[in-house]
CSV table of C-alpha atoms and ligand atoms in Angstrom, one decimal:
chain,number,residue,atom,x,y,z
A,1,UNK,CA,1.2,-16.2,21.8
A,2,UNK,CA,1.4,-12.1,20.8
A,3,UNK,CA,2.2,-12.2,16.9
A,4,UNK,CA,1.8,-9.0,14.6
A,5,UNK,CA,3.5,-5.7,13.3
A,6,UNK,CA,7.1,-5.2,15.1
A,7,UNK,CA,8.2,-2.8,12.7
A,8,UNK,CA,6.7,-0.9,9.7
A,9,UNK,CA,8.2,1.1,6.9
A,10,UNK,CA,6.7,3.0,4.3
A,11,UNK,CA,8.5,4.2,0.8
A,12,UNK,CA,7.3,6.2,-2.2
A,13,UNK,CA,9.3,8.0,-4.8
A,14,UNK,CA,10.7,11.1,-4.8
A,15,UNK,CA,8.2,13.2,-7.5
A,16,UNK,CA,4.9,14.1,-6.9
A,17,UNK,CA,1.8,16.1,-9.1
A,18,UNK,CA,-0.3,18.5,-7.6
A,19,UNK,CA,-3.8,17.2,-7.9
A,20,UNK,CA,-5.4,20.8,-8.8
A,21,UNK,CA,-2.4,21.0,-11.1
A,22,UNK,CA,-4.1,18.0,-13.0
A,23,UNK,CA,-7.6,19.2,-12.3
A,24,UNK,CA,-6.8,22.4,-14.4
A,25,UNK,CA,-4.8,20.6,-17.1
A,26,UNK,CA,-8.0,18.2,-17.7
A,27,UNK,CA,-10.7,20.5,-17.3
A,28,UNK,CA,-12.3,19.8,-13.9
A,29,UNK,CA,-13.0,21.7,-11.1
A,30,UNK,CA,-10.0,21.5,-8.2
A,31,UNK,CA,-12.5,21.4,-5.9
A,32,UNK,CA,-14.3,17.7,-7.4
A,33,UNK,CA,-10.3,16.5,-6.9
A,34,UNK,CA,-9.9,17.2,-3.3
A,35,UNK,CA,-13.1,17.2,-2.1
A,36,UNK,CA,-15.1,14.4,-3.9
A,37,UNK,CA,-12.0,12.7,-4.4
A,38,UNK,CA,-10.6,13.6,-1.2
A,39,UNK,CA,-6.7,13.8,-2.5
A,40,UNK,CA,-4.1,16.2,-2.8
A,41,UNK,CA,-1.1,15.2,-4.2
A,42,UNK,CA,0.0,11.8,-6.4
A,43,UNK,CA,2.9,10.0,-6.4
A,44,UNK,CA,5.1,10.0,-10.0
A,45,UNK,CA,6.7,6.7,-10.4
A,46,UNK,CA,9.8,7.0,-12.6
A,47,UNK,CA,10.4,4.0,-14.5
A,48,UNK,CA,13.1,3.3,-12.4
A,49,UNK,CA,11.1,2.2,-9.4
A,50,UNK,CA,9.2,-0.6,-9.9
A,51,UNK,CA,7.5,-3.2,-7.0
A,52,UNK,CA,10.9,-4.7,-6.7
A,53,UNK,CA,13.2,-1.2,-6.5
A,54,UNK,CA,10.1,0.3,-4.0
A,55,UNK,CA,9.7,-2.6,-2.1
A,56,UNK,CA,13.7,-2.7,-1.3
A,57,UNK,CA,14.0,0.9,-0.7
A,58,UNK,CA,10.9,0.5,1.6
A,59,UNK,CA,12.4,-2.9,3.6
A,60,UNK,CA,16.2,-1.6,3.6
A,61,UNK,CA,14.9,0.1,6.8
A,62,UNK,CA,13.9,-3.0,8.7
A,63,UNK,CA,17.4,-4.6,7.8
A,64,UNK,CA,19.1,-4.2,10.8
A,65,UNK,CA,16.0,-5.6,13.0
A,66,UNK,CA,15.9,-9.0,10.3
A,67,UNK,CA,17.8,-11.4,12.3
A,68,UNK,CA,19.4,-14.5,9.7
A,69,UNK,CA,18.5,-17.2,11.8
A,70,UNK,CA,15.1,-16.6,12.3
A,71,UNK,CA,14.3,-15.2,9.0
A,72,UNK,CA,11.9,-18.2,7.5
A,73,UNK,CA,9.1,-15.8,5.1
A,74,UNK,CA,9.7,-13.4,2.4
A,75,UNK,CA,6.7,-12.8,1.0
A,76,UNK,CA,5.7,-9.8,-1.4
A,77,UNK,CA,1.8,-9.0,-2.3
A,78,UNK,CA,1.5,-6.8,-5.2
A,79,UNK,CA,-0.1,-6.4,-8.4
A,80,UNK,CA,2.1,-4.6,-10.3
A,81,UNK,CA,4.3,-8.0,-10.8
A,82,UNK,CA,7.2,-7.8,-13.0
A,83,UNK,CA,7.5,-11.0,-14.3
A,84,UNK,CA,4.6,-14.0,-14.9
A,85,UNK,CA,7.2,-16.4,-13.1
A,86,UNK,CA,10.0,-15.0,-11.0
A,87,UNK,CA,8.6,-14.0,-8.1
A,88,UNK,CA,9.9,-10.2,-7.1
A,89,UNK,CA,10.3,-11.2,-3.2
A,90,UNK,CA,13.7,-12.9,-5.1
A,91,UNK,CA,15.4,-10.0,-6.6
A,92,UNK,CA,14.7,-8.1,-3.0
A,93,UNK,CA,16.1,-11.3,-1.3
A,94,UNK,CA,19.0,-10.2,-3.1
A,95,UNK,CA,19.5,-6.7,-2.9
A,96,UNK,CA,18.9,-7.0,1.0
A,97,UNK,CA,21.4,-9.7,0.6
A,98,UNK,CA,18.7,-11.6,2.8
A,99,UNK,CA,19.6,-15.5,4.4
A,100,UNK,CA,19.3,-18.1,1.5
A,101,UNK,CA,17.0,-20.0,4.8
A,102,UNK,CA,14.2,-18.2,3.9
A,103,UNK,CA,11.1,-18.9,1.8
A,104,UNK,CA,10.2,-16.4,-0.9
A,105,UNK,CA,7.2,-15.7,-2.5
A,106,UNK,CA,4.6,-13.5,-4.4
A,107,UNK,CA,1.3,-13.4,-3.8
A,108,UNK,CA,-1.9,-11.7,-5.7
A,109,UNK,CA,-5.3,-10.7,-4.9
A,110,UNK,CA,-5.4,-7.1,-6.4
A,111,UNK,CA,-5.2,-5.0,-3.7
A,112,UNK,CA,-5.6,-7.7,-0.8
A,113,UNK,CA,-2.6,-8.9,-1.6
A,114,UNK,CA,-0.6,-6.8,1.3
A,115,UNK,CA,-2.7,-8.2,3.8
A,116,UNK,CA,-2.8,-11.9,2.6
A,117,UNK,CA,0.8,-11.8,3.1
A,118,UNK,CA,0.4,-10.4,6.6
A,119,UNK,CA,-2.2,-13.1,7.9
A,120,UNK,CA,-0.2,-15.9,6.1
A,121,UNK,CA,3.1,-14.4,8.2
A,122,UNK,CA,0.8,-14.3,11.4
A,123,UNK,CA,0.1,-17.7,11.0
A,124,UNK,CA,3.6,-19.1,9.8
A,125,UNK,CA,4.8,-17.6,13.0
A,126,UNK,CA,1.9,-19.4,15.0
A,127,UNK,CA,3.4,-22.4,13.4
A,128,UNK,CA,7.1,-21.8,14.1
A,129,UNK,CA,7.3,-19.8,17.0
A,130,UNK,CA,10.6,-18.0,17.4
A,131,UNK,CA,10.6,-17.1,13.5
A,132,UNK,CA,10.0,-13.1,11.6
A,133,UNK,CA,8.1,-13.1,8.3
A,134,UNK,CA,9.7,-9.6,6.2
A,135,UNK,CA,5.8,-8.6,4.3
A,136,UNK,CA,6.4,-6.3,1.2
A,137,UNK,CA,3.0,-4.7,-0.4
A,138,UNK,CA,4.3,-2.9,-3.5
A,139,UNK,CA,2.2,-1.5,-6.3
A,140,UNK,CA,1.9,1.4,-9.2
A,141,UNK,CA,-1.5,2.6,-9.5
A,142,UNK,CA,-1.7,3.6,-12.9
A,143,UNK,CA,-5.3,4.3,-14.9
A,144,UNK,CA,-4.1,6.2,-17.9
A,145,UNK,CA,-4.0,10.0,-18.8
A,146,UNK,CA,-6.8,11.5,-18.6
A,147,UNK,CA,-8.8,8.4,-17.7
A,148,UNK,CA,-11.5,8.4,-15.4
A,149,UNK,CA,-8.8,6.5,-12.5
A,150,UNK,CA,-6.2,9.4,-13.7
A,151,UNK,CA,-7.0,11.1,-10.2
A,152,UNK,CA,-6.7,8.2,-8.2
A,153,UNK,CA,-2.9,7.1,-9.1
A,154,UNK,CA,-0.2,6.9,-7.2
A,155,UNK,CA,2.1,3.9,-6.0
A,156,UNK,CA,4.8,3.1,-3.6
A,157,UNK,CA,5.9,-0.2,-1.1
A,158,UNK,CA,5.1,-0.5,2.9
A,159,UNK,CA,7.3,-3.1,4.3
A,160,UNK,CA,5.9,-4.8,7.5
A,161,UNK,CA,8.3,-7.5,9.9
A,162,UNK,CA,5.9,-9.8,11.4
A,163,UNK,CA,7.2,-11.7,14.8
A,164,UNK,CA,6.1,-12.5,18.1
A,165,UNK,CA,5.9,-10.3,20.5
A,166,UNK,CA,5.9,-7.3,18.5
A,167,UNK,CA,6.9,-3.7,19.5
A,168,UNK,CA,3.9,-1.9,17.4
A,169,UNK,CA,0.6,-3.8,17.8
A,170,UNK,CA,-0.7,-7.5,17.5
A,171,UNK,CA,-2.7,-9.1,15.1
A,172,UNK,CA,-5.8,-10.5,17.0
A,173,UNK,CA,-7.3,-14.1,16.0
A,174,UNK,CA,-10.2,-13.6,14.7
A,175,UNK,CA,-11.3,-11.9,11.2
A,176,UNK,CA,-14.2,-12.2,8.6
A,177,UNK,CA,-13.6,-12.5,5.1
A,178,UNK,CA,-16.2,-12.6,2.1
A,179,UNK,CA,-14.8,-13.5,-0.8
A,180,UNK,CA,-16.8,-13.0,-4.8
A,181,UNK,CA,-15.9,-13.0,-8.0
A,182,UNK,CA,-17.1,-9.9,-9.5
A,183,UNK,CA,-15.4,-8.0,-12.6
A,184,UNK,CA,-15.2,-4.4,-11.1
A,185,UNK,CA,-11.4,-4.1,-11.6
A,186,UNK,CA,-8.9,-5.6,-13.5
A,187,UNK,CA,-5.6,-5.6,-15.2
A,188,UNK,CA,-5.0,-8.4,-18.6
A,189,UNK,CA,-1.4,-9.2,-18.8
A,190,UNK,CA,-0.6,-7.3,-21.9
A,191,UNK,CA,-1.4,-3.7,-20.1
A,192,UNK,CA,-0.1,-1.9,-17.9
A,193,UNK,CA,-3.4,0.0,-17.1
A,194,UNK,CA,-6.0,-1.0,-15.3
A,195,UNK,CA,-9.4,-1.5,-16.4
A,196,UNK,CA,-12.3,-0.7,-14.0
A,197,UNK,CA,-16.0,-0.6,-14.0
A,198,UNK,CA,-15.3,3.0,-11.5
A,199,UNK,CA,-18.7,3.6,-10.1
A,200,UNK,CA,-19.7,0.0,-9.7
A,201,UNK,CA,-15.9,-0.5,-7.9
A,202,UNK,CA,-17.4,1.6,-5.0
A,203,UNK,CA,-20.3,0.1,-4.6
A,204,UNK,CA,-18.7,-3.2,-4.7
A,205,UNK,CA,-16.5,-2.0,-2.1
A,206,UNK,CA,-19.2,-0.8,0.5
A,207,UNK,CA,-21.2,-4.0,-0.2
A,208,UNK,CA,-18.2,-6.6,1.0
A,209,UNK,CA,-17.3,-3.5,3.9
A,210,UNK,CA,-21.4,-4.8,4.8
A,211,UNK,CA,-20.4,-8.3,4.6
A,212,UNK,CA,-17.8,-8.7,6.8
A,213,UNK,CA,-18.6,-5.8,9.2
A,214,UNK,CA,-22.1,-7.3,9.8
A,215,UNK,CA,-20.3,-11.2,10.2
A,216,UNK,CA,-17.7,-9.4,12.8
A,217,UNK,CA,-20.5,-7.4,14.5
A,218,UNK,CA,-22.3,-10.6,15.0
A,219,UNK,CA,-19.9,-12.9,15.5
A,220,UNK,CA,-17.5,-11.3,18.2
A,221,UNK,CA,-20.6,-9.1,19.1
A,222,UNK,CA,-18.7,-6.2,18.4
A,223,UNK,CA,-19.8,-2.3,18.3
A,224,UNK,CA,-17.5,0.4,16.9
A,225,UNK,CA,-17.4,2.0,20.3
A,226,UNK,CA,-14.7,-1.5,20.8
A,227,UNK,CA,-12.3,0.2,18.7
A,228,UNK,CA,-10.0,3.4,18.7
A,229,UNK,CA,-9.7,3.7,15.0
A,230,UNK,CA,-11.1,2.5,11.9
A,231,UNK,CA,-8.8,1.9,9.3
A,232,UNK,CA,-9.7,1.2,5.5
A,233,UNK,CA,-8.3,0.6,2.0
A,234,UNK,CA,-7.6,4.0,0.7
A,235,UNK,CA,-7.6,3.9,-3.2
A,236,UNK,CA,-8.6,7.4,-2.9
A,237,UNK,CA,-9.4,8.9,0.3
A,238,UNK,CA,-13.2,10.1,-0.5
A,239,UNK,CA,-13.4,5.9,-0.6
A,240,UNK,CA,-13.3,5.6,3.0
A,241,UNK,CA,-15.1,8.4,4.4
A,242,UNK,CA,-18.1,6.8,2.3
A,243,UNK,CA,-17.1,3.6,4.4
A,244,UNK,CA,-17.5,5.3,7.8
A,245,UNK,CA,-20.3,6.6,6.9
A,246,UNK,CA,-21.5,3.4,5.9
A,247,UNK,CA,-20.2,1.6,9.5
A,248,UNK,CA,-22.4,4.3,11.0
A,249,UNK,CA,-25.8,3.4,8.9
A,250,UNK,CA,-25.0,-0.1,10.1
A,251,UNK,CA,-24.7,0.3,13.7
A,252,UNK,CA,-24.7,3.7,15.7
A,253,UNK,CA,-22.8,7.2,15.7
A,254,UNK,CA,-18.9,7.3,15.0
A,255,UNK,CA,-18.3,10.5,15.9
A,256,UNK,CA,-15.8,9.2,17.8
A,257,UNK,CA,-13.8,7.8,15.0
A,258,UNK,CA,-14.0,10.9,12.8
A,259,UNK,CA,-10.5,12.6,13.9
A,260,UNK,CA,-8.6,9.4,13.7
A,261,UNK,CA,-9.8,8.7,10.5
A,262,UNK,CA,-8.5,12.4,9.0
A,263,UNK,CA,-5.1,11.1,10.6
A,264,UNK,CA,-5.3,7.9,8.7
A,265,UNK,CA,-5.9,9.5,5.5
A,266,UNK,CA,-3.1,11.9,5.3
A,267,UNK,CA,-0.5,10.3,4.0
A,268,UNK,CA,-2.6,8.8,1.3
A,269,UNK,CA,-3.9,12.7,0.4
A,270,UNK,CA,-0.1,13.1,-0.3
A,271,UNK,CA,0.7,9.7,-2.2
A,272,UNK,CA,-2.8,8.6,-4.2
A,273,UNK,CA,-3.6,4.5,-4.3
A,274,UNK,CA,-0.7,2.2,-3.4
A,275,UNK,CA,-3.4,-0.7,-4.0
A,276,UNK,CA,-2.0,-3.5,-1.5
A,277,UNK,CA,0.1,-1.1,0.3
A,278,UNK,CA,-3.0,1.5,0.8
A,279,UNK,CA,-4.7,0.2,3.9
A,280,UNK,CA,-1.0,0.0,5.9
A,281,UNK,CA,-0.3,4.0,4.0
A,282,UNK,CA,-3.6,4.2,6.5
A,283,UNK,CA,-1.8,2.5,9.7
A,284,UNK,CA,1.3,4.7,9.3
A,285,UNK,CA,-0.4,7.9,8.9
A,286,UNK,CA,-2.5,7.2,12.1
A,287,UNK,CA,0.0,5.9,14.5
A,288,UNK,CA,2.8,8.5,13.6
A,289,UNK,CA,0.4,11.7,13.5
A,290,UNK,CA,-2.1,11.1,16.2
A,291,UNK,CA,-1.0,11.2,19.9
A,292,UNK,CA,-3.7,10.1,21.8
A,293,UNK,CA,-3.5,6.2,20.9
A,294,UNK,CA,-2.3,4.4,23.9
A,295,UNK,CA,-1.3,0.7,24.3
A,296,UNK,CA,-4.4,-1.7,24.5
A,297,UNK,CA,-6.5,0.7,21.8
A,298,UNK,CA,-8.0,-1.6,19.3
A,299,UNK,CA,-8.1,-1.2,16.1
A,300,UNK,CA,-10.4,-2.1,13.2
A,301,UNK,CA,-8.8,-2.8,9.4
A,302,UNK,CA,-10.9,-3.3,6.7
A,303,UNK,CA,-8.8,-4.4,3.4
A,304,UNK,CA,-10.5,-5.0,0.2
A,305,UNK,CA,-8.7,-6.4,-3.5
A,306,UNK,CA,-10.8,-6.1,-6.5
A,307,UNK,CA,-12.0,-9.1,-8.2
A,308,UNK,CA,-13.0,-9.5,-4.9
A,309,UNK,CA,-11.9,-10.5,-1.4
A,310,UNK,CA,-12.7,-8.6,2.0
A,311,UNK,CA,-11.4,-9.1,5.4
A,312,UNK,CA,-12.1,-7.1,9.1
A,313,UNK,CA,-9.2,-7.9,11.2
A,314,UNK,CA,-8.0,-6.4,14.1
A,315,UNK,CA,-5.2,-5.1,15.9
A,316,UNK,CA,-4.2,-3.9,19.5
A,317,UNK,CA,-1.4,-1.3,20.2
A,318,UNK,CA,1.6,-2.6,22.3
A,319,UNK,CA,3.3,-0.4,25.1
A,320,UNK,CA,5.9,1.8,23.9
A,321,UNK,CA,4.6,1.5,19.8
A,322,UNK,CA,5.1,4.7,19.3
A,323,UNK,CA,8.9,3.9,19.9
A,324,UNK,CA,9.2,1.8,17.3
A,325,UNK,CA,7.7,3.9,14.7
A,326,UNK,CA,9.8,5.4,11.7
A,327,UNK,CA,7.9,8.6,11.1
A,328,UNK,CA,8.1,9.5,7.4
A,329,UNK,CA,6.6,13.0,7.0
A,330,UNK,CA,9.9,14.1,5.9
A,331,UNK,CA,9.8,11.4,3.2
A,332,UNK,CA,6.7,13.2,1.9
A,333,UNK,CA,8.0,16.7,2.2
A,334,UNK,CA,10.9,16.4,1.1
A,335,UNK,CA,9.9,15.0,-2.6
A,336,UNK,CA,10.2,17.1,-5.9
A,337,UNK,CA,6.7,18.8,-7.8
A,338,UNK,CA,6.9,17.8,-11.1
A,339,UNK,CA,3.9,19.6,-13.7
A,340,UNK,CA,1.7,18.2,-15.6
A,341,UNK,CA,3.7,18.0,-18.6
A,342,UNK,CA,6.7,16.8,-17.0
A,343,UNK,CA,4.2,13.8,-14.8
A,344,UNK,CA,2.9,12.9,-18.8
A,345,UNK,CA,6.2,12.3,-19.7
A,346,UNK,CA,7.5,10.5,-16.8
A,347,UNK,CA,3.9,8.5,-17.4
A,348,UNK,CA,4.7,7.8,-21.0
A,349,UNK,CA,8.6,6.7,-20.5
A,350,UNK,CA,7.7,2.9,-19.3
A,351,UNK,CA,9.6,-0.5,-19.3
A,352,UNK,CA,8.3,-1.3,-23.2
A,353,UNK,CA,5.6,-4.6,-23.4
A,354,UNK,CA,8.0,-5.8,-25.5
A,355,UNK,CA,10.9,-7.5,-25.6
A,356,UNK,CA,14.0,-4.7,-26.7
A,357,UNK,CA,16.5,-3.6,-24.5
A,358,UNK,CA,15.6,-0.5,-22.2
A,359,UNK,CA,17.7,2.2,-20.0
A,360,UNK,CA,15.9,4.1,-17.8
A,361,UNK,CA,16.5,7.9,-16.8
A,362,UNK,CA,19.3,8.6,-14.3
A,363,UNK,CA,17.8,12.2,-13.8
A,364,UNK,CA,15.0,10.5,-12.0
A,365,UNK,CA,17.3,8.0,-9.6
A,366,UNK,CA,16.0,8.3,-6.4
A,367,UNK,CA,15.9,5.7,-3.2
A,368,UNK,CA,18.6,3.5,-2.2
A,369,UNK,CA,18.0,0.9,-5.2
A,370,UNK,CA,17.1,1.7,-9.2
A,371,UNK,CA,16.1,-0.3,-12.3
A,372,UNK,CA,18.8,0.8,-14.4
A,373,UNK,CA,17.1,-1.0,-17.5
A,374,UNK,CA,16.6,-4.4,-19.2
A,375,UNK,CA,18.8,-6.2,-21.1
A,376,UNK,CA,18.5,-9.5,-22.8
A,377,UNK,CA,14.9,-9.6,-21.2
A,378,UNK,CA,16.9,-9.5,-18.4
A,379,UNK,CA,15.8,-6.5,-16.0
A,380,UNK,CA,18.9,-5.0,-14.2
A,381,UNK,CA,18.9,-3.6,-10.7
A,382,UNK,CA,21.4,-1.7,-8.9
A,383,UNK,CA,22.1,0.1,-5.9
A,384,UNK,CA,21.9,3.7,-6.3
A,385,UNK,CA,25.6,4.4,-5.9
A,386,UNK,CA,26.4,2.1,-8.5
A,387,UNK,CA,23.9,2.9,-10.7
A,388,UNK,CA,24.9,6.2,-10.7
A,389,UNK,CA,28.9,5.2,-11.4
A,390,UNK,CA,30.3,4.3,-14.7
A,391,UNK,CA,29.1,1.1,-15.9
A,392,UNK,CA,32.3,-0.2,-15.9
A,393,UNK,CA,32.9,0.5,-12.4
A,394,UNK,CA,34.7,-2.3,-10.7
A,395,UNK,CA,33.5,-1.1,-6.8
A,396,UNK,CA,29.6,-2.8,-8.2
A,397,UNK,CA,30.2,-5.7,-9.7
B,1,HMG,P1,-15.8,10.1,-11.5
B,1,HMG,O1,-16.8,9.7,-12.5
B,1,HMG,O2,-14.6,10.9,-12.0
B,1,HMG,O3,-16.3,10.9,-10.3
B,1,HMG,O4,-15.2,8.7,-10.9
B,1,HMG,P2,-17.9,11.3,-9.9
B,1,HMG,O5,-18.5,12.0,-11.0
B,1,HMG,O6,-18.5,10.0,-9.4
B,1,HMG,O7,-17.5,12.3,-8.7
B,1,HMG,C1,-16.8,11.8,-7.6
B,1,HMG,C2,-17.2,12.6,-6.4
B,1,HMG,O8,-16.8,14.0,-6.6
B,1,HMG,C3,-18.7,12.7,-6.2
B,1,HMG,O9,-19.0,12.6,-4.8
B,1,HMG,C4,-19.1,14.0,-6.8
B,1,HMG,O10,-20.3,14.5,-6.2
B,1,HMG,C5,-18.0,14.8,-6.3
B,1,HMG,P3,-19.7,11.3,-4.2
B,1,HMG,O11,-21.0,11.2,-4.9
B,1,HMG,O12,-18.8,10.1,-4.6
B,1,HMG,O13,-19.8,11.6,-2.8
B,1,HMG,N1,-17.8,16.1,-7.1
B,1,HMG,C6,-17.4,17.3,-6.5
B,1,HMG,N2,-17.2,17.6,-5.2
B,1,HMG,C7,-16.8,18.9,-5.0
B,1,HMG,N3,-16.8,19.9,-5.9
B,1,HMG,C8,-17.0,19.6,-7.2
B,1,HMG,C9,-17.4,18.2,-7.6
B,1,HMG,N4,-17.7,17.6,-8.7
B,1,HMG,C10,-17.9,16.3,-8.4
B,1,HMG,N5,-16.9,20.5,-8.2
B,1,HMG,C11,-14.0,7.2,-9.6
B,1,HMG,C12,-14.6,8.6,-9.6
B,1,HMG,C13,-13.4,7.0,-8.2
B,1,HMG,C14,-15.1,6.1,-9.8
B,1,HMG,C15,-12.9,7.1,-10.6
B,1,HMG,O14,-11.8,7.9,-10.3
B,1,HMG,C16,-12.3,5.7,-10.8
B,1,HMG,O15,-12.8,4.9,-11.6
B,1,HMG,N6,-11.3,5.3,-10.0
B,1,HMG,C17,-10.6,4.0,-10.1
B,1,HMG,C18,-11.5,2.9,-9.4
B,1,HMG,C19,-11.5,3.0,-7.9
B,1,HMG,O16,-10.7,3.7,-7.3
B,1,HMG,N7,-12.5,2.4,-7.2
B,1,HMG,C20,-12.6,2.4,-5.8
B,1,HMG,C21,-13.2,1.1,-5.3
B,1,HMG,S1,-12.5,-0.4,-5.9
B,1,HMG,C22,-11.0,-0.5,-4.9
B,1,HMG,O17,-10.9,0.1,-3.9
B,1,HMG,C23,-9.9,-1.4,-5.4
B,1,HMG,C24,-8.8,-0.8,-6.1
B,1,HMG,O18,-7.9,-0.2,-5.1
B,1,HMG,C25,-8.0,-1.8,-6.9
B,1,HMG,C26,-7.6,-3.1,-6.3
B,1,HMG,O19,-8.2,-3.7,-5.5
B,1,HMG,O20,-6.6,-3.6,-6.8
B,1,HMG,C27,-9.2,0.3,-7.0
């Protein structure tokens, strides 16, 4: 049975900061920002997008191809949760007024929780053939100002509809996985900031990229020449440019891999980490600015979540993917600079960590759905057009 990625949708807020912008602001050299961190541009997350808002405004797309009855998975992966028991694939369910049929869930392994949820969907589907799974990897990478991570922010939501025979590619059988507890990165409950040991975090990555490339290698005997593209977690695109360059002290020459992989990392230039949405930023960027891919190419993804877990799995294009694509480079051109000043105090207006009643700002509204603010410990969602009505407004109730 042909299970994978039938559609894919990608959504990020509508504000972005220049990276050289920052650079100059804290004192550092433009160049060590786009060059030795590889990035460009970072998405500003008004505190009216959160997982839940970003991860609608990102799925809204794929309503129409959600069909009720087979519906059976809801699953979000994120990080960036917004409650220790609710789980956020529940306040979607409802503002994609999605069928009451269908299981809904969060799931967390720092940034390998986008692609838990995929492989769990691949095999639910395996086990009830005829169903779709809707995947949601949301997150807001947020370090700090003027942290050492400050450069690597960003955040948005990919939304993924899993099914058989899919019109994009399909998720092959076999993967390796190494999984480790290490403390390399981490968030305690009562921050909103990560904490990471930065230096160690790369190393960490490159070591599990060496686990489970070697176990793949050797256990499909696989070479990179099998492959079309090599796709990685992105939490800043310098990140996986060291990890070709570490495939290619494991095995051979990928000079063949080079161009796709500056198509895979452009969208994440523009949009900084979207932890568990950052590897599938990657997919999107490739398949809807490269036009050499045909159906049958192969492709290698390597996701990684702090803390840690790795897994290799692989994909092959369908005929006609290109088809099904959304294409979001407008998405990403169309959104607003914001300065340095302005990006600090977007950074600095947040949900409190305590519990008082909260409006967010209506000047920063954007997407289809908002958090309006919490009441009651309550947090309220809208659509946008409501939002953006007179609270009294009969037409949203
Ligand atoms: P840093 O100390 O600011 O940077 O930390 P650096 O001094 O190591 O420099 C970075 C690169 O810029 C170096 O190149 C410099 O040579 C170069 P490299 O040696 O790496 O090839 N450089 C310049 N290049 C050109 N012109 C210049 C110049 N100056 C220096 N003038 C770090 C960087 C990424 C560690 C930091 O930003 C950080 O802590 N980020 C957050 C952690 C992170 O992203 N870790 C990645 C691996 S862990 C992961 O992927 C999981 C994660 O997504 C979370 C999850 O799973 O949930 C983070």
């Amino acid at each position: 049975m042909s299970i994978g990625i039938d559609r894919i949708s990608l959504y990020t807020p509508s504000y972005y900061l220049d990276v050289c912008e920052l650079a100059v602001a804290r004192g550092v050299d433009p160049n060590k920002f786009t060059i030795g961190i590889g990035q460009d541009k970072q998405a500003v997350i008004p505190s009216s997008q959160d997982i839940v808002t970003m991860g609608a405004n990102a799925a809204i797309r794929l309503r129409g191809d959600i069909d009720d009855s087979r519906l059976g998975l809801v699953i979000v992966g994120t990080e960036s949760g917004v409650d220790a028991s609710k789980a956020s694939a529940l306040y979607i369910h409802e503002l994609l007024n999605l069928p009451h049929s269908a299981r809904c869930m969060e799931i967390k392994e720092a940034c390998f929780g986008g692609t838990a949820a995929l492989l769990v969907a691949r095999d639910y589907i395996a086990a009830h053939p005829g169903k779709q799974a809707l995947i949601i990897a949301a997150d807001i990478a947020r370090y700090g100002l003027a942290s050492g991570g400050e450069v690597t922010q960003g955040g948005g939501a990919v939304a993924i509809l899993v099914s058989e025979n899919p019109r994009i590619a399909e998720i092959e059988e076999h993967t390796s996985v190494y999984s480790g507890s290490i403390q390399d990165f981490w968030r305690p409950v009562y921050t909103d900031e990560a904490q990471a040991r930065g230096k160690y975090s790369t190393e960490q990555y490159l070591e599990f990229f060496e686990h489970v490339w070697l176990d793949y290698a050797h256990t499909m005997h696989a070479k990179p020449q099998d492959f079309a593209a090599f796709l990685f977690h992105l939490p800043y695109t310098k990140m996986g440019a060291k990890a070709l360059r570490k495939l290619e002290e494991l095995t051979e020459p990928v000079t063949h891999l080079e161009q796709r992989f500056e198509q895979s990392i452009q969208y994440s230039r523009a949009i900084g980490n979207v932890y568990t949405g950052s590897l599938y930023v990657g997919l999107i960027s490739l398949l809807e600015l490269d036009n050499s891919l045909k159906a049958g190419d192969r492709l290698a993804l390597f996701s990684y979540g702090s803390g840690a877990v790795a897994e290799l799995f692989t994909a092959r294009l369908v005929e006609g993917y290109e088809k099904a694509l959304y294409y979001h480079a407008d998405l990403l051109n169309q959104r607003t600079q914001v300065s340095v000043n302005e990006y600090e105090s977007i950074f600095k207006d947040v949900v409190p960590y305590a519990p008082q009643d909260y409006s967010t700002n209506p000047r920063y509204y954007c997407g289809d759905f908002v958090l309006t603010g919490v009441v009651g410990m309550e947090r309220q969602y809208a659509t946008r057009s409501c939002a953006e009505q007179p609270i009294a407004s009969a037409a949203c109730d």
